[in-house]
Short mmCIF file of C-alpha atoms in Angstrom, two decimals:
data_model
loop_
_atom_site.label_atom_id
_atom_site.label_comp_id
_atom_site.label_asym_id
_atom_site.label_seq_id
_atom_site.Cartn_x
_atom_site.Cartn_y
_atom_site.Cartn_z
CA UNK A 1 -18.18 -1.77 -6.44
CA UNK A 2 -21.43 0.46 -7.67
CA UNK A 3 -20.87 3.98 -8.21
CA UNK A 4 -22.77 6.62 -5.70
CA UNK A 5 -26.00 6.46 -4.34
CA UNK A 6 -27.25 6.55 -0.93
CA UNK A 7 -24.61 6.43 1.74
CA UNK A 8 -22.04 6.76 -1.27
CA UNK A 9 -20.23 9.46 -3.12
CA UNK A 10 -16.80 9.77 -5.20
CA UNK A 11 -14.17 12.06 -3.88
CA UNK A 12 -11.19 13.40 -5.75
CA UNK A 13 -8.11 13.77 -3.97
CA UNK A 14 -4.70 15.77 -5.16
CA UNK A 15 -1.55 14.04 -4.33
CA UNK A 16 -0.73 14.70 -0.74
CA UNK A 17 -4.46 15.24 0.45
CA UNK A 18 -4.86 14.04 3.55
CA UNK A 19 -7.69 11.64 3.15
CA UNK A 20 -8.52 11.17 6.98
CA UNK A 21 -6.09 11.80 9.87
CA UNK A 22 -5.61 9.44 12.87
CA UNK A 23 -7.43 10.09 15.54
CA UNK A 24 -10.74 11.19 13.51
CA UNK A 25 -13.80 9.81 13.34
CA UNK A 26 -14.22 6.50 11.77
CA UNK A 27 -17.76 6.58 9.88
CA UNK A 28 -17.05 5.11 7.02
CA UNK A 29 -14.71 3.02 4.58
CA UNK A 30 -13.59 3.63 1.01
CA UNK A 31 -12.98 1.78 -2.16
CA UNK A 32 -10.23 3.22 -4.41
CA UNK A 33 -11.43 3.46 -7.95
CA UNK A 34 -7.98 5.30 -8.98
CA UNK A 35 -4.89 6.64 -7.70
CA UNK A 36 -2.59 5.08 -4.66
CA UNK A 37 -2.99 6.43 -1.35
CA UNK A 38 -0.39 5.59 1.62
CA UNK A 39 -1.42 4.22 5.01
CA UNK A 40 0.60 5.08 7.66
CA UNK A 41 0.51 5.47 11.88
CA UNK A 42 2.05 7.64 14.54
CA UNK A 43 3.23 5.71 17.41
CA UNK A 44 3.14 7.83 20.90
CA UNK A 45 6.59 9.01 20.76
CA UNK A 46 5.94 10.09 17.63
CA UNK A 47 7.65 8.20 15.24
CA UNK A 48 6.08 7.44 11.87
CA UNK A 49 5.79 4.06 10.16
CA UNK A 50 4.31 3.81 6.42
CA UNK A 51 1.70 0.16 6.64
CA UNK A 52 1.46 -0.05 2.97
CA UNK A 53 0.22 1.56 -0.53
CA UNK A 54 -2.85 0.83 -1.71
CA UNK A 55 -4.21 1.02 -5.26
CA UNK A 56 -7.01 0.54 -7.46
CA UNK A 57 -9.40 -2.30 -6.02
CA UNK A 58 -7.94 -1.71 -2.73
CA UNK A 59 -10.50 -1.18 0.31
CA UNK A 60 -9.28 0.64 3.57
CA UNK A 61 -10.24 2.51 6.41
CA UNK A 62 -12.53 -0.71 7.23
CA UNK A 63 -11.89 -0.01 11.19
CA UNK A 64 -14.57 1.38 11.40
CA UNK A 65 -16.80 -1.89 10.44
CA UNK A 66 -14.81 -3.73 13.84
CA UNK A 67 -16.45 -0.65 15.63
CA UNK A 68 -13.49 1.37 16.25
CA UNK A 69 -14.75 4.79 17.27
CA UNK A 70 -11.81 6.44 15.47
CA UNK A 71 -8.92 6.06 13.16
CA UNK A 72 -5.95 4.86 13.59
CA UNK A 73 -4.47 5.13 10.50
CA UNK A 74 -3.64 8.41 8.71
CA UNK A 75 -4.18 8.02 4.74
CA UNK A 76 -2.83 10.20 1.87
CA UNK A 77 -3.03 10.59 -1.76
CA UNK A 78 0.37 9.90 -3.09
CA UNK A 79 -0.69 10.60 -6.16
CA UNK A 80 -3.95 12.44 -8.04
CA UNK A 81 -6.91 9.87 -6.87
CA UNK A 82 -10.93 8.72 -6.78
CA UNK A 83 -11.99 6.62 -4.42
CA UNK A 84 -15.65 5.92 -3.29
CA UNK A 85 -16.99 7.01 0.34
CA UNK A 86 -19.31 3.89 1.58
CA UNK A 87 -20.61 5.02 5.15
CA UNK A 88 -20.76 2.41 7.73
CA UNK A 89 -24.63 2.02 7.91
CA UNK A 90 -24.80 1.84 3.49
CA UNK A 91 -21.47 -0.85 3.67
CA UNK A 92 -23.19 -2.93 6.73
CA UNK A 93 -27.04 -3.16 4.63
CA UNK A 94 -25.11 -4.04 1.32
CA UNK A 95 -23.17 -6.80 3.24
CA UNK A 96 -26.35 -7.97 4.06
CA UNK A 97 -28.14 -7.87 1.29
CA UNK A 98 -25.89 -8.94 -1.60
CA UNK A 99 -24.54 -12.40 -0.68
CA UNK A 100 -22.18 -12.26 -3.64
CA UNK A 101 -20.77 -8.88 -2.72
CA UNK A 102 -20.03 -10.11 1.00
CA UNK A 103 -18.18 -13.01 -0.04
CA UNK A 104 -16.17 -11.53 -2.61
CA UNK A 105 -15.20 -8.52 0.81
CA UNK A 106 -14.26 -11.80 2.79
CA UNK A 107 -11.68 -13.13 0.55
CA UNK A 108 -10.53 -9.78 -0.33
CA UNK A 109 -9.89 -8.91 3.78
CA UNK A 110 -8.49 -12.92 3.85
CA UNK A 111 -5.84 -11.98 1.19
CA UNK A 112 -5.26 -8.50 2.99
CA UNK A 113 -4.59 -10.74 6.40
CA UNK A 114 -2.28 -13.23 4.59
CA UNK A 115 -0.34 -10.19 3.05
CA UNK A 116 0.04 -8.48 6.59
CA UNK A 117 1.17 -11.85 8.06
CA UNK A 118 3.68 -11.86 5.04
CA UNK A 119 4.78 -8.61 5.96
CA UNK A 120 5.49 -9.42 9.46
CA UNK A 121 7.77 -12.29 8.82
CA UNK A 122 9.39 -10.50 6.20
CA UNK A 123 10.03 -7.82 8.77
CA UNK A 124 11.31 -10.33 11.16
CA UNK A 125 13.46 -12.66 9.43
CA UNK A 126 14.45 -10.61 5.93
CA UNK A 127 17.28 -7.96 5.72
CA UNK A 128 16.75 -4.56 4.72
CA UNK A 129 17.99 -5.17 1.47
CA UNK A 130 15.72 -8.24 0.57
CA UNK A 131 12.50 -5.99 2.40
CA UNK A 132 13.41 -3.20 0.06
CA UNK A 133 12.88 -5.97 -3.31
CA UNK A 134 9.72 -6.93 -1.70
CA UNK A 135 8.31 -3.51 -1.14
CA UNK A 136 9.36 -2.61 -4.70
CA UNK A 137 7.40 -5.84 -6.28
CA UNK A 138 4.48 -5.22 -4.00
CA UNK A 139 4.59 -1.85 -5.37
CA UNK A 140 4.62 -3.04 -8.86
CA UNK A 141 1.70 -5.79 -8.45
CA UNK A 142 4.15 -8.41 -9.20
CA UNK A 143 2.05 -11.50 -8.10
CA UNK A 144 -1.26 -10.30 -9.01
CA UNK A 145 -1.86 -12.43 -12.37
CA UNK A 146 -2.45 -10.16 -14.88
CA UNK A 147 -2.32 -6.81 -13.02
CA UNK A 148 1.75 -6.20 -13.06
CA UNK A 149 2.68 -2.56 -13.46
CA UNK A 150 6.61 -2.57 -13.78
CA UNK A 151 6.10 1.68 -13.09
CA UNK A 152 5.92 2.73 -9.87
CA UNK A 153 4.73 6.35 -9.51
CA UNK A 154 6.85 8.87 -7.72
CA UNK A 155 7.40 7.74 -4.20
CA UNK A 156 10.03 9.27 -2.14
CA UNK A 157 13.04 7.04 -0.20
CA UNK A 158 11.97 8.58 3.01
CA UNK A 159 8.21 6.41 2.15
CA UNK A 160 10.31 3.72 1.22
CA UNK A 161 12.49 3.73 4.10
CA UNK A 162 8.90 4.08 6.69
CA UNK A 163 8.42 0.90 4.98
CA UNK A 164 10.78 -1.53 4.85
CA UNK A 165 12.24 -0.16 7.97
CA UNK A 166 15.15 1.22 7.80
CA UNK A 167 17.17 4.73 7.17
CA UNK A 168 17.41 6.57 3.63
CA UNK A 169 20.70 6.17 3.38
CA UNK A 170 20.00 2.84 3.28
CA UNK A 171 17.30 2.94 1.12
CA UNK A 172 19.52 4.96 -1.63
CA UNK A 173 22.34 2.59 -1.35
CA UNK A 174 20.23 -0.55 -2.28
CA UNK A 175 18.32 1.45 -4.68
CA UNK A 176 21.62 2.86 -6.31
CA UNK A 177 22.70 -1.07 -6.07
CA UNK A 178 19.57 -2.32 -7.78
CA UNK A 179 20.27 -0.08 -10.58
CA UNK A 180 23.48 -0.94 -10.97
CA UNK A 181 22.63 -4.33 -11.50
CA UNK A 182 19.87 -3.54 -13.88
CA UNK A 183 16.99 -4.72 -11.48
CA UNK A 184 15.36 -1.18 -11.52
CA UNK A 185 15.62 2.01 -13.67
CA UNK A 186 15.11 5.49 -11.92
CA UNK A 187 16.38 9.04 -12.44
CA UNK A 188 18.39 8.69 -8.49
CA UNK A 189 15.85 12.19 -7.32
CA UNK A 190 14.38 12.05 -4.07
CA UNK A 191 10.70 11.38 -5.87
CA UNK A 192 11.56 9.46 -8.55
CA UNK A 193 9.26 7.26 -10.71
CA UNK A 194 10.77 3.82 -10.71
CA UNK A 195 10.60 0.80 -13.29
CA UNK A 196 10.74 -2.41 -11.72
CA UNK A 197 12.18 -4.82 -13.89
CA UNK A 198 11.19 -8.77 -13.41
CA UNK A 199 14.96 -9.51 -12.78
CA UNK A 200 14.28 -8.22 -9.19
CA UNK A 201 12.01 -10.94 -8.49
CA UNK A 202 14.33 -13.39 -10.02
CA UNK A 203 17.03 -12.14 -7.28
CA UNK A 204 14.42 -12.16 -4.47
CA UNK A 205 13.29 -15.78 -5.59
CA UNK A 206 17.05 -16.90 -5.51
CA UNK A 207 19.39 -15.99 -2.72
CA UNK A 208 17.52 -12.54 -1.36
CA UNK A 209 20.84 -10.50 -1.43
CA UNK A 210 23.60 -9.17 -4.20
CA UNK A 211 27.07 -8.58 -4.32
CA UNK A 212 28.30 -4.96 -4.06
#
């Protein structure tokens, strides 16, 4: 992505800063240059769910391109991050003027759609233990050629529980279980830096569960 210019600007956010909130006007999309961003949604009954963690090279907030007048999610910086804010009109101009970029963006959307379908299948058919293992692997970028980063920045067990669709106590139980078997390394705190080992991937690819 190009730098700042007409209809664009680079914005810096600190950890826990709100980038936009559910219900805000949807007038721009964002491209992450550095850091990680959490996307979450709140239901009418007040229940929260984390829809994903985005990292460098990811777009988010592109609901504005679907002519949604307001945001349907809340985005929060998980760590200090830099994002390129692209106004809706500026993005439309670039997509029309640059066929190569347009194809790249379409490929990105198709890959993202495939990931959403995989997430739905995992939610429907996998145990919460396997869903947590898959979530940790995705956060560490396993499966992205040449981009694996086994170190996951500080992330709360509450956030993991919202992503997996289970309780914090179950997350704590499975995290301790994974650590006991050498699949991950972490200090066990509420907001821990987690190292994900390749043995966790092997566990998921084989039977997806481990004995206590």
